[in-house]
Short mmCIF file of C-alpha atoms in Angstrom, two decimals:
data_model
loop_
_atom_site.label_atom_id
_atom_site.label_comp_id
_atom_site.label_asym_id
_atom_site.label_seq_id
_atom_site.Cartn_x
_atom_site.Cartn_y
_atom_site.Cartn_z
CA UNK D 1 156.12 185.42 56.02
CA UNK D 2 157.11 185.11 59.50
CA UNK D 3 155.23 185.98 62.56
CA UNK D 4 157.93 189.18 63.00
CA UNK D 5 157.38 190.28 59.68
CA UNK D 6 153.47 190.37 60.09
CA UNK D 7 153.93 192.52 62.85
CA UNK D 8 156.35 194.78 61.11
CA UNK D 9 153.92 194.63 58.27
CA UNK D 10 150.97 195.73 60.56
CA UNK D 11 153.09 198.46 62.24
CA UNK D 12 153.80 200.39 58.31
CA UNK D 13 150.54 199.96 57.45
CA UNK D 14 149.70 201.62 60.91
CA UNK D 15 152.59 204.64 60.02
CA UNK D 16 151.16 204.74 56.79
CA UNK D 17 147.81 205.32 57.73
CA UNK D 18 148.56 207.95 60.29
CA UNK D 19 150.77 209.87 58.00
CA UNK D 20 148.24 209.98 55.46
CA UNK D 21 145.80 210.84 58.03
CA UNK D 22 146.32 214.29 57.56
CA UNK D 23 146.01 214.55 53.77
CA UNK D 24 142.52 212.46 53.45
CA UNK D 25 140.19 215.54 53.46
CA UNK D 26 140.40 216.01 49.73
CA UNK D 27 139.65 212.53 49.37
CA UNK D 28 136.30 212.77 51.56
CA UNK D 29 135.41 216.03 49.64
CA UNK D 30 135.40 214.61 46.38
CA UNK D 31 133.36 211.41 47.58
CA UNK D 32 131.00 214.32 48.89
CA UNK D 33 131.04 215.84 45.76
CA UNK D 34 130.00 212.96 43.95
CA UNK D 35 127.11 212.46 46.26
CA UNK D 36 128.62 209.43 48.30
CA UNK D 37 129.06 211.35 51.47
CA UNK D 38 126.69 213.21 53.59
CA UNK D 39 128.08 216.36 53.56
CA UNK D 40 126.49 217.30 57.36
CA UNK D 41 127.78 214.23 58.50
CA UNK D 42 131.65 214.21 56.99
CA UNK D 43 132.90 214.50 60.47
CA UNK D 44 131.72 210.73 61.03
CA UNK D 45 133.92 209.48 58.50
CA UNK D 46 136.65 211.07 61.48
CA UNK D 47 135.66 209.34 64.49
CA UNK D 48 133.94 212.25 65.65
CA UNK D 49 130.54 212.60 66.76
CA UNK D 50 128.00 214.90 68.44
CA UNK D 51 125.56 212.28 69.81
CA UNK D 52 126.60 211.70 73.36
CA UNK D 53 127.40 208.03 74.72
CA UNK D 54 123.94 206.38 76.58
CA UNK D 55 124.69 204.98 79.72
CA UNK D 56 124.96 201.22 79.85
CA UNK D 57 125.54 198.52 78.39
CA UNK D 58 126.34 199.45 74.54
CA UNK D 59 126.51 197.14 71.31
CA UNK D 60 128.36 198.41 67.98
CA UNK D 61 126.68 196.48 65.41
CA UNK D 62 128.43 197.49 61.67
CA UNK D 63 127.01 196.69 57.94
CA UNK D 64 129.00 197.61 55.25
CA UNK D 65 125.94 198.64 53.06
CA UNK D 66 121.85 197.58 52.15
CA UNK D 67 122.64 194.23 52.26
CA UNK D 68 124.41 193.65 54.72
CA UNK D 69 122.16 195.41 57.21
CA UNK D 70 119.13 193.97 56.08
CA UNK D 71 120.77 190.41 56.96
CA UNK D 72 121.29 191.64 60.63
CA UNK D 73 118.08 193.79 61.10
CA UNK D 74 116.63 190.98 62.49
CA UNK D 75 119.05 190.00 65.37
CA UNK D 76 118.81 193.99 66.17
CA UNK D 77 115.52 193.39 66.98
CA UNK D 78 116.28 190.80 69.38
CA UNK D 79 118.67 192.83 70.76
CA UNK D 80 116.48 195.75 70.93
CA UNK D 81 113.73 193.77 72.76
CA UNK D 82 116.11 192.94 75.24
CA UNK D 83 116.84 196.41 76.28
CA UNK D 84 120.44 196.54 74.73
CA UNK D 85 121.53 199.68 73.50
CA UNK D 86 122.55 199.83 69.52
CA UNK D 87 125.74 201.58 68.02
CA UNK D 88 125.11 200.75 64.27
CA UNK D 89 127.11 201.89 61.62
CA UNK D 90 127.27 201.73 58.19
CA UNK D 91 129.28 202.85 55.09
CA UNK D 92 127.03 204.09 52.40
CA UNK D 93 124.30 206.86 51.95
CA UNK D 94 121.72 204.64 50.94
CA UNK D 95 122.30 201.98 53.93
CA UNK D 96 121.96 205.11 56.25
CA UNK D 97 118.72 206.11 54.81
CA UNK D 98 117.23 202.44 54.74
CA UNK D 99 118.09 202.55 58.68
CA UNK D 100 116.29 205.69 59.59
CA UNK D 101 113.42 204.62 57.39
CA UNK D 102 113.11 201.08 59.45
CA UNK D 103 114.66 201.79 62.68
CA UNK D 104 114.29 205.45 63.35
CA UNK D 105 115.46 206.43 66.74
CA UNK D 106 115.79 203.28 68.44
CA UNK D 107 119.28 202.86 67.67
CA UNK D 108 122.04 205.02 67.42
CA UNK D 109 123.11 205.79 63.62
CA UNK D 110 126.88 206.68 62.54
CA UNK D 111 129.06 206.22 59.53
CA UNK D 112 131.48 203.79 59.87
CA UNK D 113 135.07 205.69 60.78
CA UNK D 114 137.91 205.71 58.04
CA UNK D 115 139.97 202.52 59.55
CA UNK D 116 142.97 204.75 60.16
CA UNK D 117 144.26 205.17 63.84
CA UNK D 118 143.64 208.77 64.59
CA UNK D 119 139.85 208.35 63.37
CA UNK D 120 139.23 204.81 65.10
CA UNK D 121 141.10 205.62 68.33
CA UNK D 122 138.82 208.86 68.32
CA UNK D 123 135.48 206.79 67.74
CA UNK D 124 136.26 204.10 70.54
CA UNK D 125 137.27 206.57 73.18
CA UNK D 126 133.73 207.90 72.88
CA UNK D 127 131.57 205.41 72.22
CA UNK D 128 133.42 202.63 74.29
CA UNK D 129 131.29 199.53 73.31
CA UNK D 130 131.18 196.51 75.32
CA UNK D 131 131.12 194.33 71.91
CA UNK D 132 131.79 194.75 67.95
CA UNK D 133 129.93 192.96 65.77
CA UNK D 134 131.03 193.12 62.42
CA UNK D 135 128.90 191.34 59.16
CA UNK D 136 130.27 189.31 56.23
CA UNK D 137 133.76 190.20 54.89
CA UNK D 138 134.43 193.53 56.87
CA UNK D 139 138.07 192.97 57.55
CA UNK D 140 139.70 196.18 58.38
CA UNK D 141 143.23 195.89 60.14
CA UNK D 142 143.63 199.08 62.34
CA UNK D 143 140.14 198.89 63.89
CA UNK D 144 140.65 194.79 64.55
CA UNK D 145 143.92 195.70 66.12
CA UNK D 146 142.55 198.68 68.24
CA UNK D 147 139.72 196.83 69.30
CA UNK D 148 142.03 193.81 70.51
CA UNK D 149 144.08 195.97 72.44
CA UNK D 150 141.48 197.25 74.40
CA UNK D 151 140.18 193.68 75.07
CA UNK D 152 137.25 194.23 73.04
CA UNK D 153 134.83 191.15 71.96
CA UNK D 154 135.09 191.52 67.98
CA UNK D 155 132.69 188.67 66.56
CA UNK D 156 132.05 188.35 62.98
CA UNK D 157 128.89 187.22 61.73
CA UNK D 158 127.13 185.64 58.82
CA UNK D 159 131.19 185.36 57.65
CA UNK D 160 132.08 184.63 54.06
CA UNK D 161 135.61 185.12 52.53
CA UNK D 162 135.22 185.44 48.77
CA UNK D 163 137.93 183.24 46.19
CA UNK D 164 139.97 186.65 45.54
CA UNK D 165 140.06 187.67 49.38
CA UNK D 166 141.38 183.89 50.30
CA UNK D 167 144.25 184.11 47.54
CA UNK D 168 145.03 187.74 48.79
CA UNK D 169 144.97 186.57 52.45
CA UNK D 170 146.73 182.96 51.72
CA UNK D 171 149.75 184.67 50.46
CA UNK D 172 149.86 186.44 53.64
CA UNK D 173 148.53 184.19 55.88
CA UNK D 174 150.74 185.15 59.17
CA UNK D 175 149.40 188.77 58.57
CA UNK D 176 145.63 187.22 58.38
CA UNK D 177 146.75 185.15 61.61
CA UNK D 178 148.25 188.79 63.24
CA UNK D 179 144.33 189.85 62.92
CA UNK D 180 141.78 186.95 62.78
CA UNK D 181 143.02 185.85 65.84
CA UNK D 182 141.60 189.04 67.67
CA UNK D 183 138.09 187.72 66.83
CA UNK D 184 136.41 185.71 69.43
CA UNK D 185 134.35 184.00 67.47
CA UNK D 186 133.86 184.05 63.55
CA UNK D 187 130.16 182.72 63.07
CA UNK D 188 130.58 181.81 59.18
CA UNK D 189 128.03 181.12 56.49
CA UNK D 190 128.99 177.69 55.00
CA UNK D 191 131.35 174.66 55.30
CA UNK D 192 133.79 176.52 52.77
CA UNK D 193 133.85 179.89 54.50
CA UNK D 194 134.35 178.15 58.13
CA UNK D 195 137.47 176.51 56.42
CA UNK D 196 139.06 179.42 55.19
CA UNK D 197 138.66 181.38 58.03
CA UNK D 198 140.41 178.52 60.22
CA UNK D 199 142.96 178.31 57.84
CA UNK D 200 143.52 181.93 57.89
CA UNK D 201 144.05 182.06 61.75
CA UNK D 202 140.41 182.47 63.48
CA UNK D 203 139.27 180.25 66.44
CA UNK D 204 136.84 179.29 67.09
CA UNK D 205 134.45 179.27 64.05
CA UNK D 206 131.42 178.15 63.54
CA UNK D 207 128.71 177.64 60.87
CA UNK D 208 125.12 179.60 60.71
CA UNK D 209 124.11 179.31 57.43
CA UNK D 210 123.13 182.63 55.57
CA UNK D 211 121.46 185.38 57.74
CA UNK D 212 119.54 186.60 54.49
CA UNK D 213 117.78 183.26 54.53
CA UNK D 214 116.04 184.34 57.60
CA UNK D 215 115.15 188.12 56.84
CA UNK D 216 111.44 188.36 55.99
CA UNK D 217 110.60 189.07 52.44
CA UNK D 218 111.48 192.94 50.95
CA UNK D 219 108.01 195.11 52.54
CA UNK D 220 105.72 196.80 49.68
CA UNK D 221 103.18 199.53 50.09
CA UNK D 222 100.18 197.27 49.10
CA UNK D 223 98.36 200.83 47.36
CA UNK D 224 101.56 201.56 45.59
CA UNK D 225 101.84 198.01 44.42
CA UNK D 226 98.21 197.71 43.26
CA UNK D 227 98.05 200.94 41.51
CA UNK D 228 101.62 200.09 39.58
CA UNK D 229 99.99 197.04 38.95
CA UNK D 230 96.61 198.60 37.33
CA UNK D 231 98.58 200.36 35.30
CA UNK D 232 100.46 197.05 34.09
CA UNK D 233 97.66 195.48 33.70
CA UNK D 234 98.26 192.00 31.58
CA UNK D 235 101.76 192.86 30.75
CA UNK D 236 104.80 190.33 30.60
CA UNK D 237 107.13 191.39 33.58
CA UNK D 238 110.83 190.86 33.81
CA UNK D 239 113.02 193.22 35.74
CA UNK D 240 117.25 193.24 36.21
CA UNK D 241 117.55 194.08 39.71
CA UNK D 242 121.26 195.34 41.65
CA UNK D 243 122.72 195.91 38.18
CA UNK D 244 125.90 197.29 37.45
CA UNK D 245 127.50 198.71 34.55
CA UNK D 246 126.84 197.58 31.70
CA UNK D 247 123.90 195.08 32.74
CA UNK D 248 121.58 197.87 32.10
CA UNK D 249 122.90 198.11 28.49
CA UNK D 250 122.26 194.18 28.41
CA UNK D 251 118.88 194.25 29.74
CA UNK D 252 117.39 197.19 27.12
CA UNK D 253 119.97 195.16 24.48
CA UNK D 254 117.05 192.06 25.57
CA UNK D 255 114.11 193.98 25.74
CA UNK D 256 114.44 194.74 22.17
CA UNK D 257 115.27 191.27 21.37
CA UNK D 258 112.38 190.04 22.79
CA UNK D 259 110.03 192.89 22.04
CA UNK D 260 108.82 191.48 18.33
CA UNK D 261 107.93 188.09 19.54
CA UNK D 262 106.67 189.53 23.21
CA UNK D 263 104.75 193.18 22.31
CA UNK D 264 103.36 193.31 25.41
CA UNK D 265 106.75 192.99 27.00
CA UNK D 266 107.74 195.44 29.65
CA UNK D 267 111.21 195.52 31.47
CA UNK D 268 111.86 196.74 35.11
CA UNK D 269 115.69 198.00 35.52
CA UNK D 270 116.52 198.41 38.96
CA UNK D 271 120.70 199.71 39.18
CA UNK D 272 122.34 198.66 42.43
CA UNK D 273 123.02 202.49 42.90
CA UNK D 274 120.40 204.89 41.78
CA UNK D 275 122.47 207.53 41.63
CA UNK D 276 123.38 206.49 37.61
CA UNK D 277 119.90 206.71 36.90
CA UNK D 278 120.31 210.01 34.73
CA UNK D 279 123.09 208.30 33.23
CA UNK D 280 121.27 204.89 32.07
CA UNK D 281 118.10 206.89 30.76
CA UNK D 282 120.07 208.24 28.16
CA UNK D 283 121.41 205.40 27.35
CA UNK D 284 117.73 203.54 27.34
CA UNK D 285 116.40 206.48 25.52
CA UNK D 286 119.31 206.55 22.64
CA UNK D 287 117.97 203.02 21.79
CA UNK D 288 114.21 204.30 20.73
CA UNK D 289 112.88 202.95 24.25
CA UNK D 290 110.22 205.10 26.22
CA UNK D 291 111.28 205.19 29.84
CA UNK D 292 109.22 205.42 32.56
CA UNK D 293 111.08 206.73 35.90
CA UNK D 294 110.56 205.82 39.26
CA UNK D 295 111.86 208.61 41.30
CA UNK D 296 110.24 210.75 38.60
CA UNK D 297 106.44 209.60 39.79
CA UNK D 298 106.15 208.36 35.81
CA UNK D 299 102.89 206.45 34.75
CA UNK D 300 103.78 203.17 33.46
CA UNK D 301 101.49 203.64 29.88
CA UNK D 302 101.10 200.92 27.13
CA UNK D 303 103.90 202.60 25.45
CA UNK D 304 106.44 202.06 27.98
CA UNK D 305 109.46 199.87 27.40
CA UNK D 306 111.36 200.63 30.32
CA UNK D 307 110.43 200.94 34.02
CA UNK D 308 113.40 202.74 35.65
CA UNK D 309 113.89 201.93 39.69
CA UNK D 310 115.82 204.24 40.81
CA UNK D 311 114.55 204.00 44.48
CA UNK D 312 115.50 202.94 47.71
CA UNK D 313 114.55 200.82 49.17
CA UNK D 314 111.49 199.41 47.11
CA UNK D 315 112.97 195.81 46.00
CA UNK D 316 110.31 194.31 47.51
CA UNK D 317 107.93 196.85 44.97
CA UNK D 318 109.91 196.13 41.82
CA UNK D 319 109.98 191.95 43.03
CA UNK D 320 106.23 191.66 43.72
CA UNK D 321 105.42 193.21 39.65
CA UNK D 322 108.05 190.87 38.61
CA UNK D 323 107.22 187.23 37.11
CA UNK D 324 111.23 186.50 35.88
CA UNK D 325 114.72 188.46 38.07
CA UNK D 326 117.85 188.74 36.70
CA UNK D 327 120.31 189.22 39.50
CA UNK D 328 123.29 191.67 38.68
CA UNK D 329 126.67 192.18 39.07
CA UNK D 330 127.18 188.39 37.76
CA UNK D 331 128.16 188.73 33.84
CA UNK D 332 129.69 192.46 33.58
CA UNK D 333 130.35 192.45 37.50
CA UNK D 334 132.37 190.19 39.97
CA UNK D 335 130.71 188.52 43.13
CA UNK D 336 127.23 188.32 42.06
CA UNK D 337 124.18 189.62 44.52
CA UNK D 338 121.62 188.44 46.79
CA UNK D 339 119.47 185.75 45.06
CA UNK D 340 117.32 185.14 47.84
CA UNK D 341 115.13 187.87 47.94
CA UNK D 342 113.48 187.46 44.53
CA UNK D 343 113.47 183.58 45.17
CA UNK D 344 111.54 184.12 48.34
CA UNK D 345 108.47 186.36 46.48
CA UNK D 346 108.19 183.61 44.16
CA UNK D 347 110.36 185.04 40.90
CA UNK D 348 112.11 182.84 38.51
CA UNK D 349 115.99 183.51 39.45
CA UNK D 350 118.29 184.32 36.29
CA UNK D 351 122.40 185.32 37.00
CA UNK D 352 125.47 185.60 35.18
CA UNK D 353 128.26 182.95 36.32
CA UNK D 354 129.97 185.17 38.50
CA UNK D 355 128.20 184.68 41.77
CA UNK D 356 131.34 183.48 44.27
CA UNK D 357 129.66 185.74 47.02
CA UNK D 358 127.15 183.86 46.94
CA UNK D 359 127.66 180.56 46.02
CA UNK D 360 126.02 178.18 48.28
CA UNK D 361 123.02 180.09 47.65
CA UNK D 362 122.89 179.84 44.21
CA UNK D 363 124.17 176.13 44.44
CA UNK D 364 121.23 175.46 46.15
CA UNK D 365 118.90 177.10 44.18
CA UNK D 366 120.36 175.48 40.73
CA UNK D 367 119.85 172.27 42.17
CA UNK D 368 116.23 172.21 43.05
CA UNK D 369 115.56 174.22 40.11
CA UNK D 370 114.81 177.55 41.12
CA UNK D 371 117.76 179.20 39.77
CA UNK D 372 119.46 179.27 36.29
CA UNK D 373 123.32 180.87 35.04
CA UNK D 374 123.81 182.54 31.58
CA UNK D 375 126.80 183.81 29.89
CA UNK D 376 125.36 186.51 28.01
CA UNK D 377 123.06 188.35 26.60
CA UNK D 378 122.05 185.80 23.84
CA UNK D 379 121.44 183.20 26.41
CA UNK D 380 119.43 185.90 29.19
CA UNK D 381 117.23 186.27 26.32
CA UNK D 382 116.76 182.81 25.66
CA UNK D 383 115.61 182.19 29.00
CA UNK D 384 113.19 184.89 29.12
CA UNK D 385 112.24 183.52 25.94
CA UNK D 386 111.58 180.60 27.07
CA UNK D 387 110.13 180.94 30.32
CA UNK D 388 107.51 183.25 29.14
CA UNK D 389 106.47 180.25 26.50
CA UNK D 390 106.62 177.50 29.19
CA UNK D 391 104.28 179.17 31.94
CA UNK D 392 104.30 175.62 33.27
CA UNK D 393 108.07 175.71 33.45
CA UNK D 394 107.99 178.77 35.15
CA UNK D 395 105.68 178.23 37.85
CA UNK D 396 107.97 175.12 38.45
CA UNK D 397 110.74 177.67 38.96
CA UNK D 398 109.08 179.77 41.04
CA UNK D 399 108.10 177.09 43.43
CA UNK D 400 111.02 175.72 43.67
CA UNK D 401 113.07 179.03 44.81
CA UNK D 402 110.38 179.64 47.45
CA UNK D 403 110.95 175.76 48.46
CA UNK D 404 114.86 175.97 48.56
CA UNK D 405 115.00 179.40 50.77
CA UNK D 406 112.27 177.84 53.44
CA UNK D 407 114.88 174.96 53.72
CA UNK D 408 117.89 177.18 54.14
CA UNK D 409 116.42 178.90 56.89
CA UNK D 410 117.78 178.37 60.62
CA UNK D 411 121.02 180.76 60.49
CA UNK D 412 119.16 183.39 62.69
CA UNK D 413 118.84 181.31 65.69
CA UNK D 414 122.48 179.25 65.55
CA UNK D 415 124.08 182.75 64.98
CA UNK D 416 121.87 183.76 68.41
CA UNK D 417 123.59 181.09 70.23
CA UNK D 418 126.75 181.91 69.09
CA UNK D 419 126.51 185.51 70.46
CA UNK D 420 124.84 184.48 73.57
CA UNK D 421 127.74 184.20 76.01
CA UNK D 422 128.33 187.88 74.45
CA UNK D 423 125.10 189.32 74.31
CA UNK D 424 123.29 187.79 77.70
CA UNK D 425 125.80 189.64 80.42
CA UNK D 426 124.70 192.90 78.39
CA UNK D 427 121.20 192.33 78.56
CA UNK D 428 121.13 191.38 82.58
CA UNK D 429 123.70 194.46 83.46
CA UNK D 430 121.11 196.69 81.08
CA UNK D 431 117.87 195.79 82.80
CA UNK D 432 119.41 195.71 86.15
CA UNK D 433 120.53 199.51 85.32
CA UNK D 434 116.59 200.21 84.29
CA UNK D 435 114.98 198.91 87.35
CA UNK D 436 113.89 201.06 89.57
CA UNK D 437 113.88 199.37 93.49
CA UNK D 438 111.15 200.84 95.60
CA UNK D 439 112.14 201.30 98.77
CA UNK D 440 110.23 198.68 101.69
CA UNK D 441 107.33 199.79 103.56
CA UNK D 442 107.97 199.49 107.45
CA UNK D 443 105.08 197.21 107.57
CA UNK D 444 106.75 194.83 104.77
CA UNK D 445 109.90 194.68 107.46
CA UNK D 446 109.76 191.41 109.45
CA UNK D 447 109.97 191.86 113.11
CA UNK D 448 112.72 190.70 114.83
CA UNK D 449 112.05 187.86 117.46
#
């Protein structure tokens, strides 16, 4: 595809957008009426807003979801200690309420705008950032191209670029050119990502390493945790954490497996969106298990099978009463999720094979032993199994998870000096702004010869 087509590509997809701009409110009302919009905030979704711009210096800082914004809560703080002002948006409900919960009022909270013209032309008039920063694979065409053409810094940090979003991109690779050259810098997370990203257009790039590395471990109520642990007691914990559809089937499909040679046995499921927790309690309950519910303020009793999480929020909770993790989305999913968390508290890490979002990670972890890939149900059993017969074996694990993330760590400070030509002009212009001169006293005034 030639350079003219990409821009004739670019230029329907623009037409497109606006013409369908029009016709998107049914769209937004269903997502609302399946409880993945805030209705009082809809008008987000728009561009719109009734917060009004602070004066200064301003940073938008977007994370697609939970994950993405607890990899960059960290370099907020920086910022935020260096008196820049925050614009931070996110996609999703739950992401929204995880950033009021840890950051409250010192930044400035939207929902992402629909990446059609009308709504992003809307959202930059009023915000007017002095820099974007974007987080992992958020590659969306009309607010890349709006923010290049009003000369715009776009960086994008902690960058990966998955195997299905290379193909998609390689086949159009002078339409990826047409946009990943509006990025001033592309700060990716490993060898393979920098690559693509070159290949696909972006200069310069650079490598940081995974930003997750360098988040501090998921926090815990330590009275919650010791009174869900009381009621344990003993027990044999293992717990499926960001599941998906179907894994929760798999994972009460195990605990009955496993419950005649393990009586004691008691399984944590913890769905990647808690909004199907009705849903997978029937399903628990239609296979003779007693559920306990988190949201629901259940005891956990000798008799329970199940612990439902169906919380926000809490990983760190669900983690710390954990001895084994089996990380979702990886056998009835695609992409896999964030290993590191459970590998940093010291749990055994168990996946499916489909982890290509986050490979290095898990390559890491598989090598030093703190990580292990199934391919089913038989086999997640097994290693359960196993590792609850081999205590030895899995203390090894354990060890060597929490060994393998403390060497991984460092992507926080290279992707600090990658934004630093960015971020410093900000943070001198914004504490100039904030200082208040007092005026000299005339006996501070040198006389003149």
């Amino acid at each position: 595809m030639s350079e003219k087509w990409a821009r004739t590509v670019l230029k329907i997809y623009k037409a497109a957008g606006c013409a369908a701009y029009p016709l998107i409110g049914p769209y937004i009302s269903y997502r609302v009426s399946k409880g993945k919009e805030d209705r009082t905030r809809r008008a987000e979704r728009y561009g719109r807003s009734q917060i009004a711009r602070p004066d200064g210096p301003l940073v938008w800082m977007h994370a697609a979801s939970v994950g993405e914004f607890t990899a960059i809560l960290p370099l907020i703080e920086h910022f935020l200690a260096q008196d820049i002002r925050i614009l931070l948006t996110t996609g999703t409900r739950t992401s929204a309420a995880l950033v009021g919960e840890r950051l409250g009022d010192r930044v400035i909270h939207q929902y992402v705008p629909l990446d059609l013209l009308p709504a992003v032309r809307r959202f930059l008039d009023h915000w007017q950032p002095d820099v974007a920063i974007k987080c992992e694979s958020e590659i969306w065409p009309m607010t890349i191209l709006e923010l290049g053409k009003r000369h715009i810094p776009q960086i994008l940090i902690n960058g990966r670029m998955s195997d299905r979003s290379y193909t998609k991109w390689k086949k159009r690779s002078s339409v990826a050119e047409a946009l990943f050259e509006n990025f001033a810098h592309v700060v990716a997370q490993s060898d393979a990502d920098g690559e693509r990203f070159r290949q696909l257009g972006a200069r310069p790039v650079t490598i940081s390493g995974n930003l997750k590395v360098d988040t501090d471990a998921p926090p815990v109520d330590p009275q919650e945790l010791e009174r869900l642990q009381q009621q344990i007691g003993k027990r044999k914990v293992w717990a499926a954490i960001s599941t998906h559809e179907g894994e929760e089937d798999i994972a009460a499909t195990v605990h009955t497996m496993l419950s005649t040679r393990h009586p004691d046995l008691l399984t944590m499921i913890v769905p990647r969106h808690p909004d199907r927790a009705e849903a997978i309690r029937a399903m628990i309950e239609a296979k003779g298990l007693t559920v306990a519910q988190r949201s629901r303020n259940e005891e956990i009793t000798p008799q329970t099978a199940v612990y439902l999480g169906d919380t926000i929020g809490e990983m760190g909770l669900y983690l710390r009463l954990s001895q084994i993790a089996f990380v979702g989305k990886s056998l009835t999913g695609e992409g896999g999720q964030n290993p590191l968390e459970p590998a940093m508290l010291g749990t055994a890490v168990l996946s499916g094979r489909n982890v290509q979002n986050f490979r290095e990670s898990y390559q890491r972890l598989i090598k030093n032993g703190g990580a292990k890939l199934v391919s089913d149900h038989n086999m997640l059993a097994g290693a359960v199994n196993f590792l609850f017969n081999n205590p030895e074996k899995l203390k090894t694990m354990t060890e060597a998870g929490k060994r393998t993330v403390g060497d991984m760590r460092g992507a926080l400070e290279r992707t600090l000096t990658a934004l630093e030509p960015f971020i410093q002009p900000l943070a001198v212009k914004s504490r100039l702004d904030t200082t208040v001169v007092e005026p000299l006293a005339e006996t501070d005034v040198a006389e003149q010869p």
